[in-house]
Short mmCIF file of C-alpha atoms in Angstrom, two decimals:
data_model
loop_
_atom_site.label_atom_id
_atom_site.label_comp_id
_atom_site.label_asym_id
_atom_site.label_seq_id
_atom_site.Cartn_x
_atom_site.Cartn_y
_atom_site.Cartn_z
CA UNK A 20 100.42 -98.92 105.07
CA UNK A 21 99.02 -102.29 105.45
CA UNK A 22 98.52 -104.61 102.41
CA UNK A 23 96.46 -107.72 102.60
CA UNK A 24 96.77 -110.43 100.05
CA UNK A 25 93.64 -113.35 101.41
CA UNK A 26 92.91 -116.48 98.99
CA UNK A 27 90.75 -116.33 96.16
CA UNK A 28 87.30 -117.65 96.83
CA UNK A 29 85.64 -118.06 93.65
CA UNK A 30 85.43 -121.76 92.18
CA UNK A 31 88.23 -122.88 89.77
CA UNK A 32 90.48 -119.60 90.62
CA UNK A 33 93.92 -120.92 91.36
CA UNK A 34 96.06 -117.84 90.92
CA UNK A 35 96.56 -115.04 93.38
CA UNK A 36 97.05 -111.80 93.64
CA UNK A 37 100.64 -111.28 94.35
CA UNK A 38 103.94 -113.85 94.04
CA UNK A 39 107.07 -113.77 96.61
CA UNK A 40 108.49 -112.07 94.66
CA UNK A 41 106.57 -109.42 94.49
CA UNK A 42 105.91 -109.04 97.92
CA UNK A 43 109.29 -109.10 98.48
CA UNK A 44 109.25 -105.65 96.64
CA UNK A 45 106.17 -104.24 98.36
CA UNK A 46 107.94 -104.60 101.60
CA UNK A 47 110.80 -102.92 100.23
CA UNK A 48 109.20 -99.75 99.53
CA UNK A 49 107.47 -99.67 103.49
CA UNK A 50 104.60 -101.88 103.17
CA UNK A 51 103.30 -104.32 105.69
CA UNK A 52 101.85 -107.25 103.95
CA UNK A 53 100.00 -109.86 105.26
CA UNK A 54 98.68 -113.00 103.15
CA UNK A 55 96.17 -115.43 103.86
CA UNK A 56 97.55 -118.87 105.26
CA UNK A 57 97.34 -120.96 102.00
CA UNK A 58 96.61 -118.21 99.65
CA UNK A 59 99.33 -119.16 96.99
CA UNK A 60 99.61 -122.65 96.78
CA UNK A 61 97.01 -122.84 93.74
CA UNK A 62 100.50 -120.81 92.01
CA UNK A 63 103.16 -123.51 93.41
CA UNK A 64 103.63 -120.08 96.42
CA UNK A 65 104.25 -121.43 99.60
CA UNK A 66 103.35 -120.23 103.24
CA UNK A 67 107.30 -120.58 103.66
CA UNK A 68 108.04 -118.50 100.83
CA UNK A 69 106.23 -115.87 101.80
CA UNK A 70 107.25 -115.40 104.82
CA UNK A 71 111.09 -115.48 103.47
CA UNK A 72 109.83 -112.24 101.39
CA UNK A 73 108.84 -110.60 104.52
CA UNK A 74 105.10 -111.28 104.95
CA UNK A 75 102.85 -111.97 107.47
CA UNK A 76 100.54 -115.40 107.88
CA UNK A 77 97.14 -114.75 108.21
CA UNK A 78 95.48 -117.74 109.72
CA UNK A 79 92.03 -116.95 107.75
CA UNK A 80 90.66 -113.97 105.63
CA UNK A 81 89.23 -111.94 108.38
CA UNK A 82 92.11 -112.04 110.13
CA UNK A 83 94.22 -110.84 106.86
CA UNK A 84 91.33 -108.22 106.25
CA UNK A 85 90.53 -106.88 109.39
CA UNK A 86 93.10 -103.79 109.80
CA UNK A 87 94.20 -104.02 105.87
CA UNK A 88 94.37 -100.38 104.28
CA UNK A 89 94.60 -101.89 101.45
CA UNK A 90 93.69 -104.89 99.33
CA UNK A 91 94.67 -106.58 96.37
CA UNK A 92 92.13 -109.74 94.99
CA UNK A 93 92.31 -111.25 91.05
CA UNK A 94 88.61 -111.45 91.39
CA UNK A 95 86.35 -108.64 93.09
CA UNK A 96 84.87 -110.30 96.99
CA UNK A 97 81.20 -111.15 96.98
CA UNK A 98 78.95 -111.88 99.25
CA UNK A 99 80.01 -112.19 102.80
CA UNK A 100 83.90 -111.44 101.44
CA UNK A 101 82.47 -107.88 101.34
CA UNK A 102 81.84 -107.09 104.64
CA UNK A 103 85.18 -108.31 105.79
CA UNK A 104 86.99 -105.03 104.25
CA UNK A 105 87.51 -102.28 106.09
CA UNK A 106 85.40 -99.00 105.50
CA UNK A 107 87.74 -97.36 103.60
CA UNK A 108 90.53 -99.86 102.40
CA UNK A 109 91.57 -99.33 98.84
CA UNK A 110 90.73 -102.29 96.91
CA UNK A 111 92.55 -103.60 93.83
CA UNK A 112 91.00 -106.72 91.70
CA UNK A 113 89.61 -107.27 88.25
CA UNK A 114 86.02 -106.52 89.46
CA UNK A 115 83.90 -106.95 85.93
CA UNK A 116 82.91 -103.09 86.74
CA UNK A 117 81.11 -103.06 83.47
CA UNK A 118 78.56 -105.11 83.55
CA UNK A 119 78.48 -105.73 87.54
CA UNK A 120 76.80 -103.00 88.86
CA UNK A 121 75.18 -104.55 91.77
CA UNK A 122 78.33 -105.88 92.78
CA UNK A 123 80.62 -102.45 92.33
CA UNK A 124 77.01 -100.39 94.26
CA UNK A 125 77.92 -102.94 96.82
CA UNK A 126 81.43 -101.71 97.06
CA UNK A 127 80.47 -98.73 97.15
CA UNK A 128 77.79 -98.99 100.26
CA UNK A 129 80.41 -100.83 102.04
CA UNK A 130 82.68 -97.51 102.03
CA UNK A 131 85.80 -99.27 99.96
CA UNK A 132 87.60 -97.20 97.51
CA UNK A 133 88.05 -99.69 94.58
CA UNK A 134 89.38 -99.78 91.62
CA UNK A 135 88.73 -102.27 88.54
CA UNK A 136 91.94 -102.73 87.18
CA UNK A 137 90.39 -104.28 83.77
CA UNK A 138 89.80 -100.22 83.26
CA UNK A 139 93.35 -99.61 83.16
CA UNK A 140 93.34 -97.12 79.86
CA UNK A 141 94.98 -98.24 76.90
CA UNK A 142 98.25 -95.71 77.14
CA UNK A 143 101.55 -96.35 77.14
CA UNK A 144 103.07 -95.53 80.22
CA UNK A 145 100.60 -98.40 81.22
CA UNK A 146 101.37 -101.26 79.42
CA UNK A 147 102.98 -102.43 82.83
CA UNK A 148 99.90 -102.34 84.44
CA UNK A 149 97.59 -103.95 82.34
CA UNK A 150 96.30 -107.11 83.87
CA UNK A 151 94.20 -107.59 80.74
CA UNK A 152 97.07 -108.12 78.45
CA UNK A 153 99.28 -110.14 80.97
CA UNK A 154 96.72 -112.42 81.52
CA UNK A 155 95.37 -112.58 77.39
CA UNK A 156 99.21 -113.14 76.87
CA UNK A 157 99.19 -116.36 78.73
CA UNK A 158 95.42 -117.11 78.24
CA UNK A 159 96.66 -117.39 73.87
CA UNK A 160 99.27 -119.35 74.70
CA UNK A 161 97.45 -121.92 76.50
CA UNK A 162 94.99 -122.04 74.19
CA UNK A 163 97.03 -123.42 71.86
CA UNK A 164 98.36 -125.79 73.95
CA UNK A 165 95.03 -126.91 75.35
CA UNK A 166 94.06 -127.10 71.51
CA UNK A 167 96.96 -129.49 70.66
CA UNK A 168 96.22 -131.81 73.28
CA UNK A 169 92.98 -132.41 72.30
CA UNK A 170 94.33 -132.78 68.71
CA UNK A 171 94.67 -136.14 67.62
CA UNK A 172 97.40 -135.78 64.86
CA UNK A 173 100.92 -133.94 65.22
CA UNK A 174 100.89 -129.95 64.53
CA UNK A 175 104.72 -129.82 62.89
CA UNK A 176 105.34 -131.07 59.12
CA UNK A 177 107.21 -134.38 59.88
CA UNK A 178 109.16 -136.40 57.16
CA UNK A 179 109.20 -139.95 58.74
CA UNK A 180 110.54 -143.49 56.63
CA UNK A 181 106.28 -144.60 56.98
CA UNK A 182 105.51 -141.04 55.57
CA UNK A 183 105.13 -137.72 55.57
CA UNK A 184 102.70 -135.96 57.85
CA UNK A 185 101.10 -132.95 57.02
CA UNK A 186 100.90 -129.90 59.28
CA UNK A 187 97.57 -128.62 61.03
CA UNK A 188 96.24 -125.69 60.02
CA UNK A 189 94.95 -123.30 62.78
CA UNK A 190 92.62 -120.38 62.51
CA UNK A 191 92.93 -117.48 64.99
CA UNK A 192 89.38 -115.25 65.00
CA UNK A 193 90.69 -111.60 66.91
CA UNK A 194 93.90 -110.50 66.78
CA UNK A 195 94.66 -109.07 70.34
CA UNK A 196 97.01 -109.49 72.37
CA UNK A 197 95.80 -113.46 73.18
CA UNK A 198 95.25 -113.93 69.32
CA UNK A 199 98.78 -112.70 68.54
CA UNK A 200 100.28 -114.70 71.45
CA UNK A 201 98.02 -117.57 70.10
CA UNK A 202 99.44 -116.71 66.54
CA UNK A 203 103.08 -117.16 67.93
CA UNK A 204 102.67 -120.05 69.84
CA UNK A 205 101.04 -122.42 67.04
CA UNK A 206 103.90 -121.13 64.49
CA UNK A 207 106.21 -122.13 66.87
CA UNK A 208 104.52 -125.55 66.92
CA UNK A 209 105.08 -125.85 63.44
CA UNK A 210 101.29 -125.12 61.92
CA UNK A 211 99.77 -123.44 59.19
CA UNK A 212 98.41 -120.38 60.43
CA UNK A 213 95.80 -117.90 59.40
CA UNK A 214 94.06 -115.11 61.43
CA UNK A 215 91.46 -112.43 60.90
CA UNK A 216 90.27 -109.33 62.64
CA UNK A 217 87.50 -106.19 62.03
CA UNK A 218 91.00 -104.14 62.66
CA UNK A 219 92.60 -103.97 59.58
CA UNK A 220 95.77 -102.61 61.48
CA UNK A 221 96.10 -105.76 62.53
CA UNK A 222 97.34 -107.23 59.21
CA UNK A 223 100.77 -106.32 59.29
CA UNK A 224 101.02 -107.51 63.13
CA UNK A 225 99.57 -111.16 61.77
CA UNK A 226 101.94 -111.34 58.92
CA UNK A 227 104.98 -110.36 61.04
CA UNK A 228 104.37 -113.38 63.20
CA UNK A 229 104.51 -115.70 59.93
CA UNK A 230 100.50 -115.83 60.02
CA UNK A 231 98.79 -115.03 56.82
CA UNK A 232 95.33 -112.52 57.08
CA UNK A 233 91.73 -113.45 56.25
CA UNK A 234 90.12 -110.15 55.31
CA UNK A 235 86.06 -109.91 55.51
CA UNK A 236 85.59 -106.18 53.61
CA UNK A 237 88.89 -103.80 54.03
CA UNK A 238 85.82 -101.01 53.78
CA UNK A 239 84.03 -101.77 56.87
CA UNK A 240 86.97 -102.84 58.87
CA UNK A 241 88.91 -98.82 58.53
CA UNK A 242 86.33 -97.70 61.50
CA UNK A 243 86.46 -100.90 63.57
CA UNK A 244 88.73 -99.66 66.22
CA UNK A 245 87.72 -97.36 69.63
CA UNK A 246 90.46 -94.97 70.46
CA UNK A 247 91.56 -97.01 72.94
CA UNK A 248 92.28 -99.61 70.87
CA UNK A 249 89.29 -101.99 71.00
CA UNK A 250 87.33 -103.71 68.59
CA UNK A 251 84.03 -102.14 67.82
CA UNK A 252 80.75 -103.46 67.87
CA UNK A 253 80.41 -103.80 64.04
CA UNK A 254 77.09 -103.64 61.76
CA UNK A 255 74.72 -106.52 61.10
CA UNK A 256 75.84 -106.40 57.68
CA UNK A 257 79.76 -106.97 58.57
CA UNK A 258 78.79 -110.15 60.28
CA UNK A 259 76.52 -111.38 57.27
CA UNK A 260 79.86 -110.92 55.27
CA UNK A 261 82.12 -111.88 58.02
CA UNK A 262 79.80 -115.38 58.12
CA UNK A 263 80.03 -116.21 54.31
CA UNK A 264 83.95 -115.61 54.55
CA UNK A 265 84.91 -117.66 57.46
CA UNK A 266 82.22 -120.79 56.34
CA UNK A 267 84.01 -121.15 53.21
CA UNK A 268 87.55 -120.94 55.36
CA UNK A 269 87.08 -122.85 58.28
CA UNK A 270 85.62 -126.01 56.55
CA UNK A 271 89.25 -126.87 55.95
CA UNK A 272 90.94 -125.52 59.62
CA UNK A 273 92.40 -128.16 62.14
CA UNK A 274 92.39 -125.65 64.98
CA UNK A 275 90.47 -122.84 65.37
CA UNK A 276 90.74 -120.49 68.26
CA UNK A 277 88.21 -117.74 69.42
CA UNK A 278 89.40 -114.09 71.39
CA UNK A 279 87.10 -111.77 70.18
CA UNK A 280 85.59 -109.89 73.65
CA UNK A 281 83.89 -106.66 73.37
CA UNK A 282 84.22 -104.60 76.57
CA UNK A 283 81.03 -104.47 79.24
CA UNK A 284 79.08 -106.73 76.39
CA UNK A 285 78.25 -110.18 75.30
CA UNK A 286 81.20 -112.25 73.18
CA UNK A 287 80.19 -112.12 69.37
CA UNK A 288 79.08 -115.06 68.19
CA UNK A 289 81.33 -116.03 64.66
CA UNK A 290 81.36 -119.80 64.65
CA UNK A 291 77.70 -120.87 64.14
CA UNK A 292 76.24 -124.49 64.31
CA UNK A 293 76.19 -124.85 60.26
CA UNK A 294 80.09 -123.53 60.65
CA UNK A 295 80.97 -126.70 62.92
CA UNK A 296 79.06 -129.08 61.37
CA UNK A 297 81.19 -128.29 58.53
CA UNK A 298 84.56 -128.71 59.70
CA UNK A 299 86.33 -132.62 59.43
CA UNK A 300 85.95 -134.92 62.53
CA UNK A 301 88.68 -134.53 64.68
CA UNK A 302 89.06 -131.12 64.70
CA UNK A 303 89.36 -128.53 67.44
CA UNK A 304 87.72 -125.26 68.31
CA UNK A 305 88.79 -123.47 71.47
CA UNK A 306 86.53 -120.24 72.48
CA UNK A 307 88.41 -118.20 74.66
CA UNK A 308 84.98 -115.84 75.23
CA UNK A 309 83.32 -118.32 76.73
CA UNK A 310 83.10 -116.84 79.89
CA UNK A 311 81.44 -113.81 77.73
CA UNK A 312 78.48 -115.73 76.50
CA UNK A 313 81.15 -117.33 73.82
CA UNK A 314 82.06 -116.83 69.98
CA UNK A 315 80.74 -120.42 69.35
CA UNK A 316 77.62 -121.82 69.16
CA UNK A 317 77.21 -124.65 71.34
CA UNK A 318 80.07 -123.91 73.41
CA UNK A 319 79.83 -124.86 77.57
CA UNK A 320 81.75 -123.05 80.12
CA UNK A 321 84.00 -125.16 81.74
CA UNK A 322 83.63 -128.26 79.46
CA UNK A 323 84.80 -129.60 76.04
CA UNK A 324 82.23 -130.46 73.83
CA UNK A 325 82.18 -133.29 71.34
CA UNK A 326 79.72 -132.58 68.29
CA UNK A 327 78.00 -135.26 66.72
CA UNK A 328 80.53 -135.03 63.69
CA UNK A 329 82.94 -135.58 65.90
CA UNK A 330 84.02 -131.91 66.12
CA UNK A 331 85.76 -130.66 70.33
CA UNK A 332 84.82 -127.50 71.42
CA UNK A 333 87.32 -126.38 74.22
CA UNK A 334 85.29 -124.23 76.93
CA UNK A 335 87.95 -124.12 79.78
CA UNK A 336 87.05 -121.28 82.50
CA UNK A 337 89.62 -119.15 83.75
CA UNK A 338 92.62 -120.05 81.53
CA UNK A 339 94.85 -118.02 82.13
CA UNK A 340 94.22 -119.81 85.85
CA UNK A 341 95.61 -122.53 83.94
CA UNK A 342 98.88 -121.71 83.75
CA UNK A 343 98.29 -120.38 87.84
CA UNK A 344 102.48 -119.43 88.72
CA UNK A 345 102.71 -117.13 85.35
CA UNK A 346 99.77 -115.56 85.64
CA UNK A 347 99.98 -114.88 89.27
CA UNK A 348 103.55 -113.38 88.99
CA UNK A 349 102.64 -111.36 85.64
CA UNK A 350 99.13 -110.23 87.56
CA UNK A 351 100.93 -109.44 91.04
CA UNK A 352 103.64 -107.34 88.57
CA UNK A 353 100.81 -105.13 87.36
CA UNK A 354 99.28 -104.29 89.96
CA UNK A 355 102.85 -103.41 91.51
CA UNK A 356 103.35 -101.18 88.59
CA UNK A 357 100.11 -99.30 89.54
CA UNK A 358 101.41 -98.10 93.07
CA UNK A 359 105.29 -97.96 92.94
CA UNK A 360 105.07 -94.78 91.09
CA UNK A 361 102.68 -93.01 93.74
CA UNK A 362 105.18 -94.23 96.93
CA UNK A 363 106.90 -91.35 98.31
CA UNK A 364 110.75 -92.99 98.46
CA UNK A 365 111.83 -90.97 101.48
CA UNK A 366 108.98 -91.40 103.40
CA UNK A 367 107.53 -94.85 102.33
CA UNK A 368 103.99 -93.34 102.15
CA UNK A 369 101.46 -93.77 99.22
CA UNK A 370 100.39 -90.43 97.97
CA UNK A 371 97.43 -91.43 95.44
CA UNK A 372 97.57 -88.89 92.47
CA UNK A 373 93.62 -88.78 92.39
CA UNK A 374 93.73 -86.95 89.19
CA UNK A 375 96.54 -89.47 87.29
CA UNK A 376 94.99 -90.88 84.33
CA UNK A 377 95.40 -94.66 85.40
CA UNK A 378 93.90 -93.60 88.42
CA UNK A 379 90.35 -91.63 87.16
CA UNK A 380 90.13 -94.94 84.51
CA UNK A 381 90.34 -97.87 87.47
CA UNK A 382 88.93 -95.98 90.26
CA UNK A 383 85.20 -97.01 90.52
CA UNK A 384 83.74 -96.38 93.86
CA UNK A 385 84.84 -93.74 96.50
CA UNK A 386 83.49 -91.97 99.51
CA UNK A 387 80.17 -94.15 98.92
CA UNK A 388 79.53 -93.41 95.76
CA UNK A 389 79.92 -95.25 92.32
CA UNK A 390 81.93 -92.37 90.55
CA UNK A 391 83.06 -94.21 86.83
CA UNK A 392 80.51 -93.13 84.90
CA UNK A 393 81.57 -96.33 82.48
CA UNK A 394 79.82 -98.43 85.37
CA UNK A 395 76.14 -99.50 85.37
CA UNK A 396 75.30 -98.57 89.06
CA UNK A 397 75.84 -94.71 88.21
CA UNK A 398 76.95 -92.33 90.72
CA UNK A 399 73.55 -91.20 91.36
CA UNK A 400 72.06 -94.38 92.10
CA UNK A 401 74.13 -95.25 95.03
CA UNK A 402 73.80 -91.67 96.77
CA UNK A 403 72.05 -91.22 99.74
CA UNK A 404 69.11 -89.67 98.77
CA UNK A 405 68.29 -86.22 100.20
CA UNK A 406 66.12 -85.58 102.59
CA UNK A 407 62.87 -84.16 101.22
CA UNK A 408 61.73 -80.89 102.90
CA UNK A 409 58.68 -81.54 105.16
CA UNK A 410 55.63 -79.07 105.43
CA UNK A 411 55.11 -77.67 108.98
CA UNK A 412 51.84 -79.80 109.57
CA UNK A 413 53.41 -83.14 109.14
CA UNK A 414 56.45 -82.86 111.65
CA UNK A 415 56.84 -86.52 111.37
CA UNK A 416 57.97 -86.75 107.84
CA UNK A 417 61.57 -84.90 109.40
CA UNK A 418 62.12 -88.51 109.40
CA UNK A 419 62.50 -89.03 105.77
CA UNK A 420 66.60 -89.80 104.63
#
């Protein structure tokens, strides 16, 4: 089977979909792949490198895409990049199924068998696969760092012969994986950290990190979590107390840092306007939803915003693009993951098991169809309507599809 890997095409997306290394593997187990001519160098992969792992050049994506059976992207084509896929390829990407549905009915009219790996369910023989948490991981950690170097005093305690100087504090608002990775990384850093989530089970994972838990109303939060371990959308009420808590907290934060993402809908917002306005000059909020519609008012995708009390808010896109070579390797990893366990050894031929769970979550178009029912462009809406049964006067309405 042949694998294409082309370059990502959408603006301020360094990574890719696969490192050497992992190719490397791919070939191992009978795969031909074939990656665009420049595809990795946004990840520090080179052309040469490739090639040392057993890849093709392609000299452009057509060319890459042209006789690929299958396809792996970070981000799902769009536009044009469609129609360079082969009717029937298997496509791999994170393809926003949820609240794309032009884009995946697209997909499916274009006869590609894709699957949105952001589905991937929540079990544990998955954890391997799941590009959302490989990519949160690194997007938390970053987000400190991006934090601290917009930060103009020192995040450790330090004891110096001028003085002593105090250690930030920094607030983490959703304890997922990124908040818990965020957690981490500013302890290590030497802050003062605090953290609060609508999953109360998430206490004892704060506290074990050295963090210390901001609860909102223990009540509310004991149904705040889906079976698959999301957040819930919680009531307007939770939010009015959520608001009154975190005011009165974050007035006094250094740092604050914002994960909380609610699958196929808009970010939550929990810092308002009146919250920012009341935090010290020279502190930093970074909103990790941004991309979402973000969790702080005023926030501004792709830029960092300086109040007029002299308040940043961090708005990078894409940051777990940010740190490109991690996130490529962890991403390329998953998706690896996904197939290895479906390759016949002997043979060196990919049996899909169409009725594996990690398979019916991902898998969002096939045989023309839209056929997730999780997905906005339902399975209905993309079928071929029948044709309608004509009376025997009006031969020329046969023509009907």
């Amino acid at each position: 089977m042949k694998i294409a890997i082309p370059k990502e095409t959408r603006d301020s997306e360094s990574r890719v979909a696969a490192s050497p290394e992992v190719v490397g593997k791919l070939v191992g187990l009978g795969f031909e792949v074939t990656v665009e001519k420049g595809a990795g160098l946004g990840s520090s992969f080179t052309d040469d490198a490739y090639k040392a792992a057993g890849a093709h050049i392609a000299k452009d994506a057509a060319t890459a895409l042209k006789s690929a059976e299958m396809v792996w992207k970070v981000r799902a084509p769009a536009g044009a990049e469609v129609g360079k896929l082969k009717k029937g390829a298997m496509l791999m990407a994170s393809l926003d199924a949820l609240t794309d549905g032009a884009g995946m009915a697209a997909l499916a009219k274009a006869g590609v068998t894709a699957f949105a790996m952001e589905l991937m369910p929540r079990i544990s023989r998955a954890q391997s696969m799941d590009i959302l948490s490989s990519q949160a991981n690194l997007a938390g950690y970053k987000a400190v760092l991006d934090g601290a170097a917009e930060f103009g005093r020192g995040f450790p305690m330090m004891m110096t012969a001028a003085g002593t100087v105090p250690p930030a504090k920094a607030f983490i608002m959703g304890v997922g994986v990124a908040g818990l990775q965020a957690i981490a990384t500013a302890k290590r850093l030497g802050a003062v950290v605090t953290a609060t989530d609508v999953r109360p089970a998430t206490r004892e994972q704060v506290q074990s990190l050295g963090g210390k838990f901001l609860t909102v109303d223990e009540e509310m939060e004991k149904d705040a979590e889906t079976e698959a371990g999301y957040a819930k959308e919680m009531p307007p009420e939770y939010f009015a107390k959520q608001k009154a808590v975190v005011a009165e907290h974050i007035k006094k934060q250094d740092l604050v840092i914002t994960t909380a993402l609610i699958p196929g809908r808009a970010a939550p917002v929990l810092v308002t306007k009146e919250m920012v306005a009341s935090m010290q000059p020279g502190s930093i909020i970074v909103d990790l939803a941004v991309e979402a519609g973000g969790n702080v008012e005023g926030s501004k995708v792709g830029e960092v915003v300086t109040t007029a009390n002299g308040v940043k808010i961090v708005g990078h896109a894409n940051v777990p693009g940010r740190v490109a070579e991690s996130a490529s390797s962890l991403y390329g990893r998953n998706l690896l993951n996904f197939i290895t366990p479906m390759v016949d050894k002997e043979t060196k031929s990919l049996n899909m098991d169409w009725e594996d769970e990690t398979v019916t979550g991902t898998l969002v178009t096939k045989d023309g169809s839209v056929v997730n029912d999780r997905v906005p462009a339902t399975k209905a809406a993309t079928k071929k309507a029948p044709a309608k049964k004509a009376p025997a006067k009006k031969p020329a309405a046969k023509k009907e599809s």
